[in-house]
Short mmCIF file of C-alpha atoms in Angstrom, two decimals:
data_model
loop_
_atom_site.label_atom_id
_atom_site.label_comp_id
_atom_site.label_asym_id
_atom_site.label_seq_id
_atom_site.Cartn_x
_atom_site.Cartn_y
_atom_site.Cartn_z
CA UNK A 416 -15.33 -17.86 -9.59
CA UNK A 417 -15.15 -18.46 -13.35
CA UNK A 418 -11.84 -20.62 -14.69
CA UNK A 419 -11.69 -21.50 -18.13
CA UNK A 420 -9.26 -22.06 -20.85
CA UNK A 421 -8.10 -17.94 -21.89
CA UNK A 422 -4.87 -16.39 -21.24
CA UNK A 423 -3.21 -15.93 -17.81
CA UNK A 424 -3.23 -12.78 -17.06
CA UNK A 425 -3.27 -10.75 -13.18
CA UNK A 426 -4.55 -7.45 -11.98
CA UNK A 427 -7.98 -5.78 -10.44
CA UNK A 428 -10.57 -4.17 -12.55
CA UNK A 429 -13.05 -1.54 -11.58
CA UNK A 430 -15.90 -2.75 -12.93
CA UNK A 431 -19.05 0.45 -12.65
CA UNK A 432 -22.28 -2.39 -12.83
CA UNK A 433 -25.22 -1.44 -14.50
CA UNK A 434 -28.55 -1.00 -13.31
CA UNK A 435 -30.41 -4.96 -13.58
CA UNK A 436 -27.16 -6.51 -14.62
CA UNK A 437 -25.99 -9.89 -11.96
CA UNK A 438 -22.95 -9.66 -10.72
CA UNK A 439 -22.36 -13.00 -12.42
CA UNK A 440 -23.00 -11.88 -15.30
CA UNK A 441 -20.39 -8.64 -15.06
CA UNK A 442 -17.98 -11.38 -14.06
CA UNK A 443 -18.67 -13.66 -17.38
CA UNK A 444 -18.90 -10.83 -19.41
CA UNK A 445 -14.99 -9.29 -18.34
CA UNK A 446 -13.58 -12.70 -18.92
CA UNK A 447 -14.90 -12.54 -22.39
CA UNK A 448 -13.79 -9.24 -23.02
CA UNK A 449 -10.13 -10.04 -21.46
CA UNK A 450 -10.24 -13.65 -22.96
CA UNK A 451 -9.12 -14.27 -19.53
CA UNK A 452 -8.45 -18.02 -17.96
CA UNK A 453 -9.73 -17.49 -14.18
CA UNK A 454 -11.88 -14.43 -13.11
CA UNK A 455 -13.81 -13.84 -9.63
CA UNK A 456 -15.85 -10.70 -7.96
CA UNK A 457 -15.02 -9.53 -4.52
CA UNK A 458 -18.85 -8.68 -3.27
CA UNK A 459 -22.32 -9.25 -4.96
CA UNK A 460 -24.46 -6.25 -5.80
CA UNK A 461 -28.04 -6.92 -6.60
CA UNK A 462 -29.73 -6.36 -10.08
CA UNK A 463 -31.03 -3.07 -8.56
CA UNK A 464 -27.69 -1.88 -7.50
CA UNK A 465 -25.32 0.26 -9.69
CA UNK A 466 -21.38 0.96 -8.43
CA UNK A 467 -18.13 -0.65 -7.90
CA UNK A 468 -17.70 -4.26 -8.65
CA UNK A 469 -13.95 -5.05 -7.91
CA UNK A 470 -13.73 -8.14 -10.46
CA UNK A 471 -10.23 -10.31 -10.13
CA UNK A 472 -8.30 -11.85 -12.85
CA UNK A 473 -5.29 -14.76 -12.18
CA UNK A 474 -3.17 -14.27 -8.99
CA UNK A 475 -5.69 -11.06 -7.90
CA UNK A 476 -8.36 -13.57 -7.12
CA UNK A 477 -6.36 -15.02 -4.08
CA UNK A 478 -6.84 -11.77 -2.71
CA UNK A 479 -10.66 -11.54 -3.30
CA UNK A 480 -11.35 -12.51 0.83
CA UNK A 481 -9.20 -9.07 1.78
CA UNK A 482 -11.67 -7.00 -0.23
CA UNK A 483 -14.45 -8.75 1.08
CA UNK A 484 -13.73 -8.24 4.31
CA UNK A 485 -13.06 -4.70 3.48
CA UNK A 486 -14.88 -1.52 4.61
CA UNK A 487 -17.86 -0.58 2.15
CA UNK A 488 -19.62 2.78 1.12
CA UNK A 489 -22.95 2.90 -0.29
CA UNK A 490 -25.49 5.40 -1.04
CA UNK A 491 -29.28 4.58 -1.24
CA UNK A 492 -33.13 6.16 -1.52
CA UNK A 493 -35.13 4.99 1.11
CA UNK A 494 -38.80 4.92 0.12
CA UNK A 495 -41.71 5.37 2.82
CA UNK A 496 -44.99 3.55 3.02
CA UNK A 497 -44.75 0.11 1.32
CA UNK A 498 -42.86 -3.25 2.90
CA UNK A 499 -41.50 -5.71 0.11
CA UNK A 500 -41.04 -8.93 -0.10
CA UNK A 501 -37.53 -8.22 -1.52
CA UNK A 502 -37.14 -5.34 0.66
CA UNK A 503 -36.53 -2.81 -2.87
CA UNK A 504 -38.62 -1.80 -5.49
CA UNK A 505 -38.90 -5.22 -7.29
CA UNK A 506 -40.88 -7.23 -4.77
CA UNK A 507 -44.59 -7.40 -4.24
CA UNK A 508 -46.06 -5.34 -1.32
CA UNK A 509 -46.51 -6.54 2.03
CA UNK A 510 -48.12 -3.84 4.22
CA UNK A 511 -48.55 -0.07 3.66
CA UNK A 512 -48.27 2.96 6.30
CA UNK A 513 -49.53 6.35 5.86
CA UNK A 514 -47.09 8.05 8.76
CA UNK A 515 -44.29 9.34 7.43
CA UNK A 516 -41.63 10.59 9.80
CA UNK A 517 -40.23 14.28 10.03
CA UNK A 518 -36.08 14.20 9.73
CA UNK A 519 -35.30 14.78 13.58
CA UNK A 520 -37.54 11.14 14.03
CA UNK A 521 -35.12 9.62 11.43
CA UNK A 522 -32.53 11.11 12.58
CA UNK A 523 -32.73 9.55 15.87
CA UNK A 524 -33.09 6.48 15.47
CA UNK A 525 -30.22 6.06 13.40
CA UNK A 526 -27.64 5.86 16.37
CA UNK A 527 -29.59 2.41 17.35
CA UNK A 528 -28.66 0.92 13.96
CA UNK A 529 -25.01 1.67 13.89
CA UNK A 530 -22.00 -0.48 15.25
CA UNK A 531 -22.11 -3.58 16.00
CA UNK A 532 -25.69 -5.09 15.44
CA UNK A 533 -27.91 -7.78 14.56
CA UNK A 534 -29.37 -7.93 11.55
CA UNK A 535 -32.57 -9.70 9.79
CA UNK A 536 -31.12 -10.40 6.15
CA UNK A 537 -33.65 -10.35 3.29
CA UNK A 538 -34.98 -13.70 2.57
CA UNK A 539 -34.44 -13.03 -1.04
CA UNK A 540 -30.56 -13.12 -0.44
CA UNK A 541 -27.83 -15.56 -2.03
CA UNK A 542 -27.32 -17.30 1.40
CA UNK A 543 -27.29 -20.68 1.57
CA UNK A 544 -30.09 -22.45 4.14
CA UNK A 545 -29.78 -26.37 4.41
CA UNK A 546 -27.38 -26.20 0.91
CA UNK A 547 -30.06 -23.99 -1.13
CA UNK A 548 -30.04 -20.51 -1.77
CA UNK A 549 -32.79 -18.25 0.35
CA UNK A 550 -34.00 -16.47 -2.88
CA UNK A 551 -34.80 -20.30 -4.39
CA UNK A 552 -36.75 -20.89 -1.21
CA UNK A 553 -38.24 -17.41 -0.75
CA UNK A 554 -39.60 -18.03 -4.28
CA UNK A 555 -41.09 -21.47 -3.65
CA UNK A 556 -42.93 -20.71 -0.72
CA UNK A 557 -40.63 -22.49 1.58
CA UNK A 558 -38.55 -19.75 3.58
CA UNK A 559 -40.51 -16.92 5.20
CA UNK A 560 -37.23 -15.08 7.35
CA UNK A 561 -34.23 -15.79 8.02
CA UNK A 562 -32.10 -16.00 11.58
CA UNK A 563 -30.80 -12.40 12.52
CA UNK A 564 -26.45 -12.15 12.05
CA UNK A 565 -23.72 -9.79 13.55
CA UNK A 566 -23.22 -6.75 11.43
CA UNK A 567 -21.25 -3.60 11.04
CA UNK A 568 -22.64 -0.50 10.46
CA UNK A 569 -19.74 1.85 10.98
CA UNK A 570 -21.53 5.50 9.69
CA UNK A 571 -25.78 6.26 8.68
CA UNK A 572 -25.84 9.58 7.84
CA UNK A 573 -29.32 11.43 6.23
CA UNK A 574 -27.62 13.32 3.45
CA UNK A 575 -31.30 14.60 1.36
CA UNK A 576 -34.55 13.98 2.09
CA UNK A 577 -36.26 14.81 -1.36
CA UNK A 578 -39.63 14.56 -0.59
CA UNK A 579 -41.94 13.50 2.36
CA UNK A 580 -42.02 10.26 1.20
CA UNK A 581 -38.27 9.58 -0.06
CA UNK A 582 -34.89 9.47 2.18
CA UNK A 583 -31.24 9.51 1.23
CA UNK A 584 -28.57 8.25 2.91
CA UNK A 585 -24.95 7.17 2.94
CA UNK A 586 -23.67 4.48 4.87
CA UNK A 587 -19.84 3.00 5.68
CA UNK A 588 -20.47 -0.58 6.94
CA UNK A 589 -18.18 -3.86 7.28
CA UNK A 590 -18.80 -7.18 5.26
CA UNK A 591 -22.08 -8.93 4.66
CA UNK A 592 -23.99 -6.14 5.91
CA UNK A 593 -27.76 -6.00 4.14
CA UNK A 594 -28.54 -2.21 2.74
CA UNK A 595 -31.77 -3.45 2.00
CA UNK A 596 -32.32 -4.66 5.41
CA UNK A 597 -30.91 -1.62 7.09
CA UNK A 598 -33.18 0.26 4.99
CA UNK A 599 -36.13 -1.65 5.87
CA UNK A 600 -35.08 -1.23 9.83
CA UNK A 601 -34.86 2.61 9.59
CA UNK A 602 -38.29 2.52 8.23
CA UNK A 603 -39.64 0.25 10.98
CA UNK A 604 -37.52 1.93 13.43
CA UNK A 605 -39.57 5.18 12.40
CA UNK A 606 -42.56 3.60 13.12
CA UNK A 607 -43.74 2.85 9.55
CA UNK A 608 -42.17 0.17 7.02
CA UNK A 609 -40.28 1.04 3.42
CA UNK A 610 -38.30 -0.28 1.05
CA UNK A 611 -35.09 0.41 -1.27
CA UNK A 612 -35.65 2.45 -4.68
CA UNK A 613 -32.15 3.37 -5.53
CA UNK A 614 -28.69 1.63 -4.21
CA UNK A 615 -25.39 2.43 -5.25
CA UNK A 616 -22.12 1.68 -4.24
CA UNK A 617 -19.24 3.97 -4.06
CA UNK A 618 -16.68 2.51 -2.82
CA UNK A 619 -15.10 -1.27 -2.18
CA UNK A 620 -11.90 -1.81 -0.07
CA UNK A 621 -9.25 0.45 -1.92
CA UNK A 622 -11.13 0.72 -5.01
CA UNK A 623 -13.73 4.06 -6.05
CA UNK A 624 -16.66 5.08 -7.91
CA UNK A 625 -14.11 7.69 -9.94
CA UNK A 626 -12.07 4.54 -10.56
CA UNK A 627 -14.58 2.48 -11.83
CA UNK A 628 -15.49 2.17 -15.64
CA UNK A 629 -19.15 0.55 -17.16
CA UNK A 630 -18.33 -2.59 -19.36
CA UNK A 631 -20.53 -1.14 -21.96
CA UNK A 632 -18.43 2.19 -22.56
CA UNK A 633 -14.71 -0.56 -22.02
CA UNK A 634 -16.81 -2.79 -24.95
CA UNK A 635 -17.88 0.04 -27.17
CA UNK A 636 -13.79 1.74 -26.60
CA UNK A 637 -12.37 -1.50 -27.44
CA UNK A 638 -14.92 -2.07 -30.89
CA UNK A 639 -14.24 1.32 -32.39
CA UNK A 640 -10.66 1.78 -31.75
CA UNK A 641 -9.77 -1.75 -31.94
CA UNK A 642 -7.94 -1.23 -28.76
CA UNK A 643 -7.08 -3.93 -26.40
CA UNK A 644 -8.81 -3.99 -23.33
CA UNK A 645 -8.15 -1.39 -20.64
CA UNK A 646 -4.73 -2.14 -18.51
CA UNK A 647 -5.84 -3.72 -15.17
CA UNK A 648 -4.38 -2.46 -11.35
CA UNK A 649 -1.91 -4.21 -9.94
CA UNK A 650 -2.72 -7.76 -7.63
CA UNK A 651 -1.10 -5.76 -4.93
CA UNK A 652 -3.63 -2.91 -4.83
CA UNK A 653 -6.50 -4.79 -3.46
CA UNK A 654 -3.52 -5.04 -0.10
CA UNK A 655 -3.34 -1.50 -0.17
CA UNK A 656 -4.83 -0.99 3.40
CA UNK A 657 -2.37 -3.84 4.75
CA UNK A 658 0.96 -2.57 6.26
CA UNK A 659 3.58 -3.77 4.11
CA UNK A 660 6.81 -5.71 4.73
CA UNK A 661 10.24 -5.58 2.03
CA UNK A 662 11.53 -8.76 1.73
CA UNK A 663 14.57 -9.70 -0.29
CA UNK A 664 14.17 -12.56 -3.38
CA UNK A 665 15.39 -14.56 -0.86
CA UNK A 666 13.36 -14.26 1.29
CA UNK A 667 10.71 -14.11 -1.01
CA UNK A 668 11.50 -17.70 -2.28
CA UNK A 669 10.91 -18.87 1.24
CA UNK A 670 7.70 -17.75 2.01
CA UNK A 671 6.69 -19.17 -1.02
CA UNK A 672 7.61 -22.68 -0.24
CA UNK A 673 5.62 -22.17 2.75
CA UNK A 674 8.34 -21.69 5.37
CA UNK A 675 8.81 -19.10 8.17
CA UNK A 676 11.37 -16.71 8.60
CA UNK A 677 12.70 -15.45 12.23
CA UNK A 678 11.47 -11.64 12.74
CA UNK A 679 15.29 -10.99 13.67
CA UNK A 680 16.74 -12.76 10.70
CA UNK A 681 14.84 -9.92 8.53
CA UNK A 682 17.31 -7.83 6.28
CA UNK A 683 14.41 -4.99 5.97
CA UNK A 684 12.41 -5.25 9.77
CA UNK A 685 9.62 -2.84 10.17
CA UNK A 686 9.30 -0.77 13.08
CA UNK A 687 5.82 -1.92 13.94
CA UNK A 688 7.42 -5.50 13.97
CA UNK A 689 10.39 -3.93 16.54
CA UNK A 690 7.86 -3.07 18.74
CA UNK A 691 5.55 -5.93 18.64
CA UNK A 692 2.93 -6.15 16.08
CA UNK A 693 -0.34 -7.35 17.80
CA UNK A 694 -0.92 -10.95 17.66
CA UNK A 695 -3.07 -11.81 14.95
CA UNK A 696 -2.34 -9.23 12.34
CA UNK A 697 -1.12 -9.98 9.10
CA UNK A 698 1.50 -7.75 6.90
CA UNK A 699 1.68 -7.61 2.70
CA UNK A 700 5.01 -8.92 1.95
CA UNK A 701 6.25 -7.10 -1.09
CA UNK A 702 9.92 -7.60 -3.12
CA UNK A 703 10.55 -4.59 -4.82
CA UNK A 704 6.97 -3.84 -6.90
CA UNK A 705 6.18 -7.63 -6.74
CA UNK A 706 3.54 -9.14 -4.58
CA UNK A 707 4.42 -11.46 -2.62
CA UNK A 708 1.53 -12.95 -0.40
CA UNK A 709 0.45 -12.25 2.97
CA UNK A 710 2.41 -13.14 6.49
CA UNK A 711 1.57 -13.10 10.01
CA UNK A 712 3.90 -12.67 12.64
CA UNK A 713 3.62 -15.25 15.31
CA UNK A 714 6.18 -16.21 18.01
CA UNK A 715 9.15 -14.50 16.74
CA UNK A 716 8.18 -15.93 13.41
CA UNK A 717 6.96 -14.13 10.22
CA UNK A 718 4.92 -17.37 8.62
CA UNK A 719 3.62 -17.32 5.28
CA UNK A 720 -0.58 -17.19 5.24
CA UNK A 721 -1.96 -16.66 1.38
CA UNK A 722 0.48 -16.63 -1.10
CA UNK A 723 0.75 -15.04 -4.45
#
C-alpha cells in the first residue's frame, strides 16, 4: 500500500502488467500517473506473469481483502524435463527427466490436484518466515522449502499441448494458491519434474483480461493527447459478487458511525434476509449508486463490518 501526498481520488483500475514488471512497481507507477494520494494492489503477480492487476485508489483500497479473497483464472505453459529453483523459467536447474508423459497420463492426475489441497509454496515466494521474506532467505542459502498450506484449486483443465515437451492449461483457483507450485506438482505427479514458461492471468474477482489496459499504452494515450488519465470503475465494483442491500441516507449515516440496525426496522429488506441469510455472510450496503460498506447480519441485527 502506497500513501502519499496526491489528490484524493476513488475507483478500481484494470491494470494489464507487463512481462518482468513487480507488481510494486505497477502500483508506484499508477499513482504517478493519477498523482494519486493512497494506492494498493489486490494480488501479486510475479515478474514472469502478464494479466490483470486490480490496483485501488482512496476508498477502493478498503475493499482490496474482497478481491483477494476472490476466485482467480489463470492460464500457463507448463514445461517438461527441468525442476527450478524458482519453479519458472528464471531459476537455476535442479534435476532433469527425459519421460515425458502422453495427455491421458496428465490428464489423470489432474483430478488429485483439484479442490481442496495442500500445497508446497515456492520458496522463492513473498511470504514471510520468522519476519523475512522466503525469496530473501531462498537467496541467502538459508530456506530450502517451505511448510505445505490449504489451497483451492476449483478447475485444471489441459486446453493445448503444443509439443511433447510443453503443456497448457487453465486453472480457476481460490486465494493464495501457487501456479508455479501446481505446475511443478502436475509435473511430479506425471512422474517427471517441470517448471513454468508462460503465466498469465485472466481474470481477478469481477475484473477481466478484456477490461484490463497496459500502463505503457494509458502513459503513451495520456502524452500524445494530453488527456487526463483514463476514468477509473467505481469502489463498488470490486463488491460486485456480494448480494447487495438498499439502505436509505439514514440508514446509511448509521452504519457509518458504526451502529447496527434491526433487520425488521429496514425500509428496503431483502428477501434473502426474510428468509434467513446464513450466519456469517456479509451483504454490500448500497444508497442509491453510493457505496456504502459492508454488513453482516447477526441476531436480528444488520451490523456494520468495513466501511466506506
Amino acid at each position: 500500500m502506497i500513501s502519499k501526498r496526491g489528490q484524493e481520488i476513488n475507483g478500481w483500475l484494470i491494470v494489464d502488467k507487463a512481462l518482468k514488471m513487480g507488481s510494486t512497481t505497477a502500483v508506484a507507477k499508477a499513482r504517478r500517473l493519477y498523482d494519486a494520494r493512497k494506492v494498493g494492489h489486490a494480488g501479486t503477480l510475479d515478474p514472469l506473469a502478464t494479466g490483470v492487476l486490480p490496483i485501488a485508489f482512496g476508498r477502493a483500497t478498503k475493499t482490496i481483502p474482497f478481491i483477494m479473497d476472490s476466485t482467480k483464472h489463470y492460464r500457463f505453459t507448463l514445461a517438461f524435463g527441468e525442476s527450478r529453483t524458482t519453479d519458472d523459467r528464471e531459476g537455476d536447474v535442479l534435476t532433469t527427466s527425459v519421460h515425458r508423459p502422453d495427455d491421458n497420463d496428465i490428464r489423470a492426475v489432474l483430478p488429485d490436484l483439484t479442490g481442496d489441497i495442500m500445497q508446497v509454496p515456492p520458496i522463492f515466494s513473498a511470504l514471510k518466515v520468522d519476519g523475512q521474506r522466503a525469496y530473501d532467505l531462498a537467496r541467502a542459502g538459508l530456506l530450502q522449502s517451505l511448510p505445505p498450506r490449504h489451497a483451492r484449486v476449483d478447475r485444471i483443465e489441459m486446453v493445448e499441448r503444443p509439443d511433447a515437451d510443453h503443456a497448457v492449461f487453465e486453472v480457476q483457483s481460490g486465494k493464495g494458491v501457487y501456479m508455479r507450485s501446481l505446475a511443478r506438482d502436475i509435473a511430479l505427479a506425471c512422474g517427471t519434474v517441470g517448471h513454468i514458461v508462460v503465466l498469465r492471468r485472466t481474470k481477478c474477482g469481477p475484473f477481466h483480461e478484456e477490461n484490463a489496459i497496459s500502463l505503457d499504452n494509458l502513459t503513451q494515450s495520456m502524452e500524445k493527447a494530453h488527456a487526463l488519465p483514463a476514468p477509473l470503475l467505481p469502489v463498488a465494483t470490486a463488491l460486485a459478487d456480494i448480494p447487495a442491500l438498499a439502505v436509505t441516507e439514514a440508514e446509511a449515516k448509521a452504519l457509518s458511525f458504526g451502529q447496527s440496525i434491526a433487520l425488521a426496522e429496514l425500509t428496503h429488506p431483502m428477501p434473502v434476509l426474510q428468509s434467513g441469510l446464513p450466519q456469517g455472510d456479509v451483504l454490500h450496503a448500497m444508497c442509491g449508486e453510493r457505496a456504502i460498506g459492508i454488513c453482516r447480519p447477526v441476531d436480528g441485527r444488520l451490523k456494520p463490518m468495513r466501511m466506506l
